[in-house]
Structure formats: structure tokens, C-alpha cells
PDB file of C-alpha atoms in Angstrom:
ATOM      1  CA  MET A   1       1.988 -16.643  11.518  1.00  0.00           C
ATOM      2  CA  LEU A   2       0.602 -19.289   9.135  1.00  0.00           C
ATOM      3  CA  GLU A   3      -2.987 -19.965   8.083  1.00  0.00           C
ATOM      4  CA  VAL A   4      -3.985 -22.748   5.705  1.00  0.00           C
ATOM      5  CA  SER A   5      -7.657 -22.693   4.721  1.00  0.00           C
ATOM      6  CA  ASP A   6      -9.665 -25.158   2.638  1.00  0.00           C
ATOM      7  CA  LEU A   7      -6.525 -26.522   0.954  1.00  0.00           C
ATOM      8  CA  SER A   8      -7.058 -29.151  -1.735  1.00  0.00           C
ATOM      9  CA  ILE A   9      -4.360 -30.823  -3.841  1.00  0.00           C
ATOM     10  CA  SER A  10      -4.782 -33.190  -6.766  1.00  0.00           C
ATOM     11  CA  PHE A  11      -2.425 -34.704  -9.331  1.00  0.00           C
ATOM     12  CA  ASN A  12      -2.892 -35.291 -13.051  1.00  0.00           C
ATOM     13  CA  GLN A  13      -1.814 -38.839 -13.876  1.00  0.00           C
ATOM     14  CA  TYR A  14      -1.611 -40.802 -17.116  1.00  0.00           C
ATOM     15  CA  ILE A  15      -3.414 -44.121 -16.707  1.00  0.00           C
ATOM     16  CA  SER A  16      -3.215 -45.532 -20.255  1.00  0.00           C
ATOM     17  CA  GLY A  17      -1.793 -43.977 -23.399  1.00  0.00           C
ATOM     18  CA  LEU A  18      -2.774 -40.305 -23.402  1.00  0.00           C
ATOM     19  CA  LYS A  19      -5.710 -40.813 -21.041  1.00  0.00           C
ATOM     20  CA  GLN A  20      -5.408 -38.896 -17.771  1.00  0.00           C
ATOM     21  CA  GLN A  21      -7.142 -38.926 -14.426  1.00  0.00           C
ATOM     22  CA  GLU A  22      -7.135 -36.386 -11.612  1.00  0.00           C
ATOM     23  CA  LEU A  23      -6.253 -37.963  -8.275  1.00  0.00           C
ATOM     24  CA  ASN A  24      -7.429 -36.000  -5.218  1.00  0.00           C
ATOM     25  CA  VAL A  25      -5.043 -36.503  -2.299  1.00  0.00           C
ATOM     26  CA  ILE A  26      -5.825 -33.538  -0.023  1.00  0.00           C
ATOM     27  CA  SER A  27      -9.270 -32.024   0.464  1.00  0.00           C
ATOM     28  CA  SER A  28     -10.549 -29.166   2.615  1.00  0.00           C
ATOM     29  CA  LEU A  29      -7.465 -29.153   4.841  1.00  0.00           C
ATOM     30  CA  ASP A  30      -7.323 -26.452   7.523  1.00  0.00           C
ATOM     31  CA  VAL A  31      -4.517 -25.637   9.942  1.00  0.00           C
ATOM     32  CA  SER A  32      -3.006 -22.550  11.580  1.00  0.00           C
ATOM     33  CA  LEU A  33       0.016 -21.632  13.692  1.00  0.00           C
ATOM     34  CA  ASN A  34       0.680 -18.646  15.926  1.00  0.00           C
ATOM     35  CA  LYS A  35       4.064 -17.042  16.460  1.00  0.00           C
ATOM     36  CA  GLY A  36       6.151 -18.887  19.052  1.00  0.00           C
ATOM     37  CA  GLU A  37       4.009 -21.996  18.818  1.00  0.00           C
ATOM     38  CA  ILE A  38       4.743 -25.635  17.992  1.00  0.00           C
ATOM     39  CA  LEU A  39       2.031 -27.437  16.072  1.00  0.00           C
ATOM     40  CA  ALA A  40       2.521 -31.192  15.761  1.00  0.00           C
ATOM     41  CA  VAL A  41       0.902 -32.760  12.696  1.00  0.00           C
ATOM     42  CA  VAL A  42       0.154 -36.468  13.207  1.00  0.00           C
ATOM     43  CA  GLY A  43      -1.547 -39.143  11.145  1.00  0.00           C
ATOM     44  CA  ALA A  44      -0.940 -42.338   9.224  1.00  0.00           C
ATOM     45  CA  SER A  45       1.291 -42.527   6.156  1.00  0.00           C
ATOM     46  CA  GLY A  46      -0.517 -41.090   3.149  1.00  0.00           C
ATOM     47  CA  SER A  47      -2.639 -38.692   5.195  1.00  0.00           C
ATOM     48  CA  GLY A  48      -1.134 -35.614   3.516  1.00  0.00           C
ATOM     49  CA  LYS A  49       1.372 -34.415   6.103  1.00  0.00           C
ATOM     50  CA  SER A  50       4.396 -34.048   3.787  1.00  0.00           C
ATOM     51  CA  LEU A  51       2.279 -32.683   0.928  1.00  0.00           C
ATOM     52  CA  LEU A  52       1.147 -29.871   3.216  1.00  0.00           C
ATOM     53  CA  ALA A  53       4.784 -28.972   3.878  1.00  0.00           C
ATOM     54  CA  HIS A  54       5.602 -28.969   0.165  1.00  0.00           C
ATOM     55  CA  ALA A  55       2.541 -26.836  -0.606  1.00  0.00           C
ATOM     56  CA  ILE A  56       3.602 -24.207   1.940  1.00  0.00           C
ATOM     57  CA  LEU A  57       7.104 -24.079   0.463  1.00  0.00           C
ATOM     58  CA  GLY A  58       5.880 -24.090  -3.137  1.00  0.00           C
ATOM     59  CA  ILE A  59       7.758 -27.247  -4.125  1.00  0.00           C
ATOM     60  CA  LEU A  60       4.890 -29.427  -5.341  1.00  0.00           C
ATOM     61  CA  PRO A  61       5.582 -31.266  -8.631  1.00  0.00           C
ATOM     62  CA  SER A  62       4.453 -29.742 -11.919  1.00  0.00           C
ATOM     63  CA  ASN A  63       1.470 -32.099 -12.296  1.00  0.00           C
ATOM     64  CA  ALA A  64      -0.073 -30.874  -9.037  1.00  0.00           C
ATOM     65  CA  ASN A  65      -3.242 -28.767  -8.889  1.00  0.00           C
ATOM     66  CA  MET A  66      -3.846 -26.722  -5.758  1.00  0.00           C
ATOM     67  CA  SER A  67      -6.767 -24.662  -4.502  1.00  0.00           C
ATOM     68  CA  GLY A  68      -7.511 -22.944  -1.215  1.00  0.00           C
ATOM     69  CA  SER A  69      -5.543 -20.356   0.693  1.00  0.00           C
ATOM     70  CA  ILE A  70      -2.110 -20.321   2.361  1.00  0.00           C
ATOM     71  CA  LYS A  71      -1.239 -17.120   4.212  1.00  0.00           C
ATOM     72  CA  TYR A  72       2.043 -16.285   5.935  1.00  0.00           C
ATOM     73  CA  GLN A  73       2.021 -13.342   8.346  1.00  0.00           C
ATOM     74  CA  GLY A  74      -1.365 -12.312   7.006  1.00  0.00           C
ATOM     75  CA  GLU A  75      -0.384 -12.209   3.320  1.00  0.00           C
ATOM     76  CA  GLN A  76      -1.091 -14.758   0.614  1.00  0.00           C
ATOM     77  CA  LEU A  77       1.853 -17.043  -0.184  1.00  0.00           C
ATOM     78  CA  THR A  78       2.198 -16.574  -3.926  1.00  0.00           C
ATOM     79  CA  LYS A  79       4.801 -18.519  -5.923  1.00  0.00           C
ATOM     80  CA  LYS A  80       6.985 -15.417  -6.094  1.00  0.00           C
ATOM     81  CA  ARG A  81       6.759 -14.863  -2.336  1.00  0.00           C
ATOM     82  CA  GLN A  82       7.415 -18.560  -1.623  1.00  0.00           C
ATOM     83  CA  ALA A  83      10.604 -18.442  -3.701  1.00  0.00           C
ATOM     84  CA  LYS A  84      11.741 -15.335  -1.833  1.00  0.00           C
ATOM     85  CA  LEU A  85      11.076 -16.751   1.662  1.00  0.00           C
ATOM     86  CA  ARG A  86      12.080 -20.364   1.081  1.00  0.00           C
ATOM     87  CA  GLY A  87      15.267 -21.247   2.972  1.00  0.00           C
ATOM     88  CA  LYS A  88      15.310 -17.837   4.647  1.00  0.00           C
ATOM     89  CA  GLU A  89      12.161 -17.003   6.603  1.00  0.00           C
ATOM     90  CA  ILE A  90      10.616 -20.431   5.966  1.00  0.00           C
ATOM     91  CA  ALA A  91      12.909 -23.457   6.354  1.00  0.00           C
ATOM     92  CA  LEU A  92      12.281 -27.150   5.793  1.00  0.00           C
ATOM     93  CA  ILE A  93      13.847 -30.107   7.545  1.00  0.00           C
ATOM     94  CA  PRO A  94      12.994 -32.658   4.850  1.00  0.00           C
ATOM     95  CA  GLN A  95      12.127 -36.281   5.409  1.00  0.00           C
ATOM     96  CA  SER A  96      14.628 -37.451   2.781  1.00  0.00           C
ATOM     97  CA  VAL A  97      18.380 -37.062   3.243  1.00  0.00           C
ATOM     98  CA  ASN A  98      18.630 -36.735  -0.557  1.00  0.00           C
ATOM     99  CA  PHE A  99      18.031 -33.013  -0.077  1.00  0.00           C
ATOM    100  CA  LEU A 100      21.708 -32.662   0.910  1.00  0.00           C
ATOM    101  CA  ASP A 101      24.075 -31.585  -1.890  1.00  0.00           C
ATOM    102  CA  PRO A 102      26.196 -34.688  -2.675  1.00  0.00           C
ATOM    103  CA  LEU A 103      29.097 -32.565  -3.970  1.00  0.00           C
ATOM    104  CA  MET A 104      29.525 -30.229  -0.979  1.00  0.00           C
ATOM    105  CA  HIS A 105      30.991 -30.802   2.474  1.00  0.00           C
ATOM    106  CA  VAL A 106      28.115 -30.964   4.946  1.00  0.00           C
ATOM    107  CA  GLY A 107      29.680 -28.339   7.188  1.00  0.00           C
ATOM    108  CA  LYS A 108      29.658 -25.858   4.310  1.00  0.00           C
ATOM    109  CA  GLN A 109      26.012 -26.668   3.648  1.00  0.00           C
ATOM    110  CA  VAL A 110      25.105 -25.841   7.235  1.00  0.00           C
ATOM    111  CA  GLU A 111      27.184 -22.646   7.165  1.00  0.00           C
ATOM    112  CA  ALA A 112      25.535 -21.594   3.882  1.00  0.00           C
ATOM    113  CA  SER A 113      22.183 -21.605   5.689  1.00  0.00           C
ATOM    114  CA  VAL A 114      23.280 -19.029   8.269  1.00  0.00           C
ATOM    115  CA  ASN A 115      21.552 -15.693   7.660  1.00  0.00           C
ATOM    116  CA  ARG A 116      22.900 -13.812  10.699  1.00  0.00           C
ATOM    117  CA  GLY A 117      26.144 -14.043  12.682  1.00  0.00           C
ATOM    118  CA  ASN A 118      29.406 -15.908  12.092  1.00  0.00           C
ATOM    119  CA  PRO A 119      28.604 -19.027  10.015  1.00  0.00           C
ATOM    120  CA  GLU A 120      31.498 -21.152  11.278  1.00  0.00           C
ATOM    121  CA  ASN A 121      30.923 -20.379  14.951  1.00  0.00           C
ATOM    122  CA  ILE A 122      27.187 -21.036  14.634  1.00  0.00           C
ATOM    123  CA  ARG A 123      27.820 -24.305  12.805  1.00  0.00           C
ATOM    124  CA  LYS A 124      30.262 -25.475  15.520  1.00  0.00           C
ATOM    125  CA  GLU A 125      27.775 -24.629  18.273  1.00  0.00           C
ATOM    126  CA  ILE A 126      24.943 -26.523  16.583  1.00  0.00           C
ATOM    127  CA  PHE A 127      27.175 -29.525  15.809  1.00  0.00           C
ATOM    128  CA  ALA A 128      28.092 -29.742  19.495  1.00  0.00           C
ATOM    129  CA  ARG A 129      24.434 -29.601  20.564  1.00  0.00           C
ATOM    130  CA  LEU A 130      23.483 -32.363  18.124  1.00  0.00           C
ATOM    131  CA  HIS A 131      26.467 -34.553  19.022  1.00  0.00           C
ATOM    132  CA  LEU A 132      28.146 -34.232  15.621  1.00  0.00           C
ATOM    133  CA  ASP A 133      31.940 -34.523  15.827  1.00  0.00           C
ATOM    134  CA  GLU A 134      33.981 -31.755  14.240  1.00  0.00           C
ATOM    135  CA  GLU A 135      35.370 -34.226  11.696  1.00  0.00           C
ATOM    136  CA  VAL A 136      31.862 -34.430  10.194  1.00  0.00           C
ATOM    137  CA  ASN A 137      32.401 -30.873   8.957  1.00  0.00           C
ATOM    138  CA  LYS A 138      34.596 -32.103   6.072  1.00  0.00           C
ATOM    139  CA  MET A 139      32.498 -35.128   5.149  1.00  0.00           C
ATOM    140  CA  TYR A 140      30.280 -35.517   2.106  1.00  0.00           C
ATOM    141  CA  PRO A 141      26.690 -36.766   2.488  1.00  0.00           C
ATOM    142  CA  HIS A 142      27.528 -40.275   1.212  1.00  0.00           C
ATOM    143  CA  GLN A 143      30.004 -40.668   4.079  1.00  0.00           C
ATOM    144  CA  LEU A 144      27.331 -40.126   6.734  1.00  0.00           C
ATOM    145  CA  SER A 145      25.135 -42.703   8.426  1.00  0.00           C
ATOM    146  CA  GLY A 146      21.379 -42.165   8.141  1.00  0.00           C
ATOM    147  CA  GLY A 147      21.202 -40.744  11.655  1.00  0.00           C
ATOM    148  CA  MET A 148      24.115 -38.370  11.060  1.00  0.00           C
ATOM    149  CA  ALA A 149      22.549 -37.129   7.822  1.00  0.00           C
ATOM    150  CA  ARG A 150      19.294 -36.361   9.630  1.00  0.00           C
ATOM    151  CA  ARG A 151      21.207 -34.409  12.259  1.00  0.00           C
ATOM    152  CA  VAL A 152      22.918 -32.395   9.523  1.00  0.00           C
ATOM    153  CA  LEU A 153      19.523 -31.563   7.996  1.00  0.00           C
ATOM    154  CA  LEU A 154      18.319 -30.482  11.426  1.00  0.00           C
ATOM    155  CA  ALA A 155      21.459 -28.375  11.895  1.00  0.00           C
ATOM    156  CA  THR A 156      20.833 -26.671   8.550  1.00  0.00           C
ATOM    157  CA  ALA A 157      17.341 -25.559   9.570  1.00  0.00           C
ATOM    158  CA  ILE A 158      18.430 -24.400  13.040  1.00  0.00           C
ATOM    159  CA  ALA A 159      21.315 -22.433  11.504  1.00  0.00           C
ATOM    160  CA  SER A 160      18.938 -20.579   9.174  1.00  0.00           C
ATOM    161  CA  ASP A 161      17.242 -18.891  12.153  1.00  0.00           C
ATOM    162  CA  ALA A 162      14.046 -18.998  10.073  1.00  0.00           C
ATOM    163  CA  GLU A 163      10.810 -17.548  11.421  1.00  0.00           C
ATOM    164  CA  LEU A 164       8.880 -20.681  10.410  1.00  0.00           C
ATOM    165  CA  ILE A 165      10.501 -24.122  10.540  1.00  0.00           C
ATOM    166  CA  ILE A 166       8.729 -27.125   9.034  1.00  0.00           C
ATOM    167  CA  ALA A 167      10.231 -30.360  10.362  1.00  0.00           C
ATOM    168  CA  ASP A 168       9.086 -33.361   8.312  1.00  0.00           C
ATOM    169  CA  GLU A 169       9.721 -36.549  10.334  1.00  0.00           C
ATOM    170  CA  PRO A 170      13.062 -35.261  11.697  1.00  0.00           C
ATOM    171  CA  THR A 171      13.720 -37.902  14.374  1.00  0.00           C
ATOM    172  CA  PRO A 172      13.554 -41.442  12.832  1.00  0.00           C
ATOM    173  CA  GLY A 173      16.942 -43.181  12.930  1.00  0.00           C
ATOM    174  CA  LEU A 174      18.270 -41.030  15.770  1.00  0.00           C
ATOM    175  CA  ASP A 175      19.310 -42.436  19.126  1.00  0.00           C
ATOM    176  CA  PRO A 176      17.294 -41.350  22.200  1.00  0.00           C
ATOM    177  CA  THR A 177      19.920 -38.830  23.364  1.00  0.00           C
ATOM    178  CA  VAL A 178      19.935 -37.010  20.025  1.00  0.00           C
ATOM    179  CA  ILE A 179      16.128 -37.163  19.778  1.00  0.00           C
ATOM    180  CA  GLU A 180      15.897 -35.484  23.170  1.00  0.00           C
ATOM    181  CA  GLU A 181      18.368 -32.787  22.096  1.00  0.00           C
ATOM    182  CA  ALA A 182      16.523 -32.232  18.804  1.00  0.00           C
ATOM    183  CA  LEU A 183      13.173 -31.870  20.560  1.00  0.00           C
ATOM    184  CA  LYS A 184      14.754 -29.507  23.075  1.00  0.00           C
ATOM    185  CA  SER A 185      16.093 -27.422  20.179  1.00  0.00           C
ATOM    186  CA  PHE A 186      12.612 -27.100  18.669  1.00  0.00           C
ATOM    187  CA  ARG A 187      11.151 -26.002  21.996  1.00  0.00           C
ATOM    188  CA  GLU A 188      13.922 -23.436  22.473  1.00  0.00           C
ATOM    189  CA  LEU A 189      13.307 -22.057  18.978  1.00  0.00           C
ATOM    190  CA  ALA A 190       9.601 -21.633  19.749  1.00  0.00           C
ATOM    191  CA  ASP A 191      10.277 -20.086  23.142  1.00  0.00           C
ATOM    192  CA  ASN A 192      12.518 -17.555  21.383  1.00  0.00           C
ATOM    193  CA  GLY A 193       9.718 -16.483  19.037  1.00  0.00           C
ATOM    194  CA  HIS A 194      10.113 -18.888  16.116  1.00  0.00           C
ATOM    195  CA  THR A 195       7.230 -21.031  14.882  1.00  0.00           C
ATOM    196  CA  VAL A 196       7.534 -24.785  14.310  1.00  0.00           C
ATOM    197  CA  MET A 197       5.397 -27.262  12.393  1.00  0.00           C
ATOM    198  CA  PHE A 198       6.495 -30.703  13.624  1.00  0.00           C
ATOM    199  CA  ILE A 199       5.313 -33.467  11.273  1.00  0.00           C
ATOM    200  CA  THR A 200       5.586 -36.861  12.925  1.00  0.00           C
ATOM    201  CA  HIS A 201       4.170 -40.349  13.497  1.00  0.00           C
ATOM    202  CA  ASP A 202       5.452 -40.207  17.073  1.00  0.00           C
ATOM    203  CA  ILE A 203       2.650 -38.757  19.202  1.00  0.00           C
ATOM    204  CA  GLU A 204       4.654 -39.359  22.394  1.00  0.00           C
ATOM    205  CA  SER A 205       7.523 -37.141  21.228  1.00  0.00           C
ATOM    206  CA  ALA A 206       5.092 -34.520  19.947  1.00  0.00           C
ATOM    207  CA  LEU A 207       3.375 -34.277  23.317  1.00  0.00           C
ATOM    208  CA  THR A 208       6.654 -33.397  25.042  1.00  0.00           C
ATOM    209  CA  ILE A 209       7.146 -30.169  23.066  1.00  0.00           C
ATOM    210  CA  ALA A 210       3.984 -29.218  21.119  1.00  0.00           C
ATOM    211  CA  ASP A 211       1.377 -26.656  22.098  1.00  0.00           C
ATOM    212  CA  LYS A 212      -1.321 -28.299  20.015  1.00  0.00           C
ATOM    213  CA  ILE A 213      -1.797 -31.333  17.794  1.00  0.00           C
ATOM    214  CA  ALA A 214      -3.423 -31.470  14.352  1.00  0.00           C
ATOM    215  CA  VAL A 215      -4.713 -34.936  13.454  1.00  0.00           C
ATOM    216  CA  PHE A 216      -4.801 -35.753   9.728  1.00  0.00           C
ATOM    217  CA  TYR A 217      -6.806 -38.518   8.076  1.00  0.00           C
ATOM    218  CA  ALA A 218      -6.935 -39.363   4.348  1.00  0.00           C
ATOM    219  CA  GLY A 219      -5.791 -35.905   3.283  1.00  0.00           C
ATOM    220  CA  THR A 220      -7.798 -33.686   5.597  1.00  0.00           C
ATOM    221  CA  THR A 221      -7.701 -32.292   9.125  1.00  0.00           C
ATOM    222  CA  VAL A 222     -10.134 -34.074  11.427  1.00  0.00           C
ATOM    223  CA  GLU A 223      -9.155 -32.389  14.696  1.00  0.00           C
ATOM    224  CA  VAL A 224      -6.904 -29.731  16.204  1.00  0.00           C
ATOM    225  CA  ALA A 225      -6.536 -30.105  19.958  1.00  0.00           C
ATOM    226  CA  SER A 226      -4.389 -28.927  22.822  1.00  0.00           C
ATOM    227  CA  THR A 227      -1.761 -31.421  23.986  1.00  0.00           C
ATOM    228  CA  LYS A 228      -3.539 -31.634  27.357  1.00  0.00           C
ATOM    229  CA  ASP A 229      -6.499 -33.299  25.596  1.00  0.00           C
ATOM    230  CA  PHE A 230      -4.291 -36.309  24.833  1.00  0.00           C
ATOM    231  CA  SER A 231      -4.591 -37.914  28.248  1.00  0.00           C
ATOM    232  CA  GLY A 232      -6.430 -40.667  30.089  1.00  0.00           C
ATOM    233  CA  LYS A 233      -8.644 -42.644  27.727  1.00  0.00           C
ATOM    234  CA  GLY A 234      -8.915 -39.691  25.353  1.00  0.00           C
ATOM    235  CA  GLU A 235     -12.217 -38.547  26.852  1.00  0.00           C
ATOM    236  CA  THR A 236     -11.526 -34.872  26.090  1.00  0.00           C
ATOM    237  CA  LEU A 237     -10.644 -35.495  22.441  1.00  0.00           C
ATOM    238  CA  ARG A 238     -13.361 -34.654  19.937  1.00  0.00           C
ATOM    239  CA  HIS A 239     -13.069 -36.805  16.820  1.00  0.00           C
ATOM    240  CA  PRO A 240     -13.622 -40.593  16.847  1.00  0.00           C
ATOM    241  CA  TYR A 241     -10.400 -41.129  14.867  1.00  0.00           C
ATOM    242  CA  SER A 242      -8.321 -39.061  17.315  1.00  0.00           C
ATOM    243  CA  LYS A 243      -9.719 -41.102  20.193  1.00  0.00           C
ATOM    244  CA  ALA A 244      -9.065 -44.393  18.381  1.00  0.00           C
ATOM    245  CA  LEU A 245      -5.527 -43.292  17.468  1.00  0.00           C
ATOM    246  CA  TRP A 246      -4.817 -42.431  21.095  1.00  0.00           C
ATOM    247  CA  ARG A 247      -6.229 -45.699  22.412  1.00  0.00           C
ATOM    248  CA  ALA A 248      -4.195 -47.678  19.859  1.00  0.00           C
ATOM    249  CA  LEU A 249      -0.885 -46.631  21.450  1.00  0.00           C
ATOM    250  CA  PRO A 250       0.929 -49.375  23.424  1.00  0.00           C
ATOM    251  CA  GLN A 251       0.911 -47.356  26.653  1.00  0.00           C
ATOM    252  CA  ASN A 252      -2.884 -46.985  26.429  1.00  0.00           C
ATOM    253  CA  ASP A 253      -5.372 -49.715  25.511  1.00  0.00           C
ATOM    254  CA  PHE A 254      -3.304 -50.936  22.514  1.00  0.00           C
ATOM    255  CA  THR A 255      -6.618 -51.406  20.682  1.00  0.00           C
ATOM    256  CA  PRO A 256      -6.226 -51.657  16.882  1.00  0.00           C
ATOM    257  CA  ILE A 257      -8.433 -49.529  14.639  1.00  0.00           C
ATOM    258  CA  ALA A 258     -10.647 -51.692  12.426  1.00  0.00           C
ATOM    259  CA  GLY A 259     -10.213 -51.274   8.667  1.00  0.00           C
ATOM    260  CA  SER A 260      -7.638 -49.076   6.946  1.00  0.00           C
ATOM    261  CA  GLN A 261      -7.241 -45.538   5.655  1.00  0.00           C
ATOM    262  CA  PRO A 262      -8.647 -45.302   2.093  1.00  0.00           C
ATOM    263  CA  TYR A 263      -6.411 -44.684  -0.923  1.00  0.00           C
ATOM    264  CA  PRO A 264      -6.889 -41.373  -2.777  1.00  0.00           C
ATOM    265  CA  ASP A 265      -8.900 -43.072  -5.547  1.00  0.00           C
ATOM    266  CA  GLU A 266     -11.229 -44.666  -2.980  1.00  0.00           C
ATOM    267  CA  LEU A 267     -12.379 -41.563  -1.100  1.00  0.00           C
ATOM    268  CA  SER A 268     -16.081 -41.284  -0.345  1.00  0.00           C
ATOM    269  CA  THR A 269     -18.161 -38.122  -0.789  1.00  0.00           C
ATOM    270  CA  GLY A 270     -19.040 -37.881   2.900  1.00  0.00           C
ATOM    271  CA  CYS A 271     -16.955 -38.087   6.045  1.00  0.00           C
ATOM    272  CA  LEU A 272     -13.744 -39.870   5.067  1.00  0.00           C
ATOM    273  CA  TYR A 273     -13.634 -41.770   8.361  1.00  0.00           C
ATOM    274  CA  ALA A 274     -17.292 -42.859   8.231  1.00  0.00           C
ATOM    275  CA  PRO A 275     -16.659 -46.397   6.858  1.00  0.00           C
ATOM    276  CA  ARG A 276     -14.553 -47.184   9.952  1.00  0.00           C
ATOM    277  CA  CYS A 277     -16.452 -45.155  12.538  1.00  0.00           C
ATOM    278  CA  GLU A 278     -18.692 -46.711  15.178  1.00  0.00           C
ATOM    279  CA  LEU A 279     -20.744 -43.500  15.364  1.00  0.00           C
ATOM    280  CA  SER A 280     -21.428 -43.152  11.628  1.00  0.00           C
ATOM    281  CA  THR A 281     -24.985 -42.677  10.391  1.00  0.00           C
ATOM    282  CA  ALA A 282     -26.510 -42.294   6.920  1.00  0.00           C
ATOM    283  CA  GLU A 283     -25.938 -38.540   7.108  1.00  0.00           C
ATOM    284  CA  CYS A 284     -22.174 -39.069   7.531  1.00  0.00           C
ATOM    285  CA  PHE A 285     -21.926 -40.593   4.041  1.00  0.00           C
ATOM    286  CA  LYS A 286     -23.647 -37.699   2.251  1.00  0.00           C
ATOM    287  CA  ILE A 287     -21.270 -34.745   2.639  1.00  0.00           C
ATOM    288  CA  GLN A 288     -17.918 -34.094   4.260  1.00  0.00           C
ATOM    289  CA  PRO A 289     -18.403 -32.180   7.544  1.00  0.00           C
ATOM    290  CA  VAL A 290     -16.883 -28.715   7.882  1.00  0.00           C
ATOM    291  CA  MET A 291     -14.334 -27.867  10.552  1.00  0.00           C
ATOM    292  CA  ARG A 292     -15.999 -26.250  13.549  1.00  0.00           C
ATOM    293  CA  GLU A 293     -14.959 -24.936  16.922  1.00  0.00           C
ATOM    294  CA  LEU A 294     -15.686 -27.149  19.894  1.00  0.00           C
ATOM    295  CA  ARG A 295     -14.379 -26.951  23.466  1.00  0.00           C
ATOM    296  CA  GLU A 296     -11.429 -24.686  22.570  1.00  0.00           C
ATOM    297  CA  GLY A 297     -10.433 -26.953  19.689  1.00  0.00           C
ATOM    298  CA  MET A 298     -11.462 -27.705  16.106  1.00  0.00           C
ATOM    299  CA  VAL A 299     -13.183 -30.831  14.816  1.00  0.00           C
ATOM    300  CA  ARG A 300     -14.628 -32.188  11.547  1.00  0.00           C
ATOM    301  CA  CYS A 301     -17.464 -34.420  12.815  1.00  0.00           C
ATOM    302  CA  ILE A 302     -21.225 -33.913  13.130  1.00  0.00           C
ATOM    303  CA  HIS A 303     -21.394 -36.230  16.161  1.00  0.00           C
ATOM    304  CA  ALA A 304     -18.618 -34.610  18.208  1.00  0.00           C
ATOM    305  CA  THR A 305     -19.827 -33.045  21.457  1.00  0.00           C
TER     306      THR A 305
END
């Protein structure tokens, strides 16, 4: 359904007067999704998760430079094709509630997203599932709480019946009951043939619905693994960062990861995780490893076995 290969994104920035610099924020990023599958994308803030979503939709800012390949259903996603599919076959649940139109009732915004069927009936059904009272239908975005606004954004994407749904941090600010219903909705969409990219910091929630997990670090993919690999002490995971991330969770060892993720202007030429990795050798600092298949998963590490 979706194949992203060797994606790199940089931004032109003015640093003083008319002097510019090119800031590389995503490099050699690879990820793919099959029809009817949920891929959870996890990683620290600044690892490139939201930028990937914007690149797929073709909504990067004008100072962005992009290289690599993004294919949807086997065909290259050109700007013209992105504009045609955006909001129809490919839908985004954005991280920011500012994507809602401040001058339109939220119910009308959800109904406007419906591509098939009776818009009002579909909107009412989705509102009920997401615990949104009918009175919300006539509200404007500024009248909603943060949690309600996120549910409206979720309702808009579900109503679109899009083939590919990209959910960018859709659950923060929601109470546990609504989170459970939202996750259930994503799983039902996938089981009915839709494809979902679930961008999140919450590995626990991702594991309840995802088929596989893509781990991002400093703007690149370091591992793609089945959800079953995230178990025990992380013995079946492949990349040192994935293992450390898993062990850092409170329900596991709660062991902090030494150091911090580098800023885009501090990236090394070799493995981006090497300065923090206990397995790193001189070779790790020379060139960034390529993604390779290993034990029915993908990993970017020369030491992974």
C-alpha cells in the first residue's frame, strides 16, 4: 500500500543576514505498510515521525528539500497525485487541533469528510462511538476542550473512509475509555481493509493494535519489528536502541538511556546512535549502516544478530 525508500528531508534556514544553511532532519528513512495493516511509528520527539506524515501528504513547508521515493499502491506520489488523494484516499489525523476550521461547526467539518453514504447518519454514529454528545455538533472548535477537539479530528478521519489513515499522536489528552474506543476504531478499520500508520510515543497502546512497530531515531528508521518481538527483556529485538527503549519503560527495567538524541545540526556521519551505544566500535562512526533484513524484521546496525 505504501513504500517509503531512502527518504531524506532538509530545510533551508537563514542564520545571519542573507546567509543560509541546510539543516538535515531526516536521512535514509525506510518504511512500508501493507493493505489492512497497522504500523506503529515510535521514537523520541524530534525523531522525524510527524515530518514523515507531512512528506507523504505533500504538506511540507516551502523551504523543505526532499529526496528519496514515496510510493502509494505501487505508483510514485507526485505533488499532483498527493493533492488529488489528500483527504480522500489518504487522510491525516493531525497532532495539532489547529487543523480544525475555526469558522465552521465541528459537526459540519466531520460530515464534509464523508465520501460515501449519508453524512449526517455517519457523523452521528461516529460521535456516539467516540463519546461525543450530539450538542457538540453545533459547536465551534474554540468551544471544545482539548480532548474533545482530538476526538473530532479522529471522527473526521474515520468519516472519510480513506484507504490510508495517518494518525499523528491521536490519543494524548483523552481519557482511558475514549483511548480504548479510538484504538478499537483503528483496529476495526484495518480489519476491514484500510491501512493505518499510528504515530505515537505510547508503545503500550501501539502494542495493543499494531501489526508491526517502526522505531525511529534522529530522523531515520533503526528497526522494524513485529509486535511480538516487544516482550520479555527485549531479547528478540534487533537494534540496541530498540532494546534500550523497551527496557526504559516503567513496567520493564525502568533503566534510563544514557545521553540524549542529537539535534539535526549535531548528526555524525556514521551510525546516529553510536555515541550512546554500548556496542559501538570505530567502524560504527565511519558510515551510516543500511537497513537489512534480519529474523523476519529490518534493522540498521552492523552488530545486530
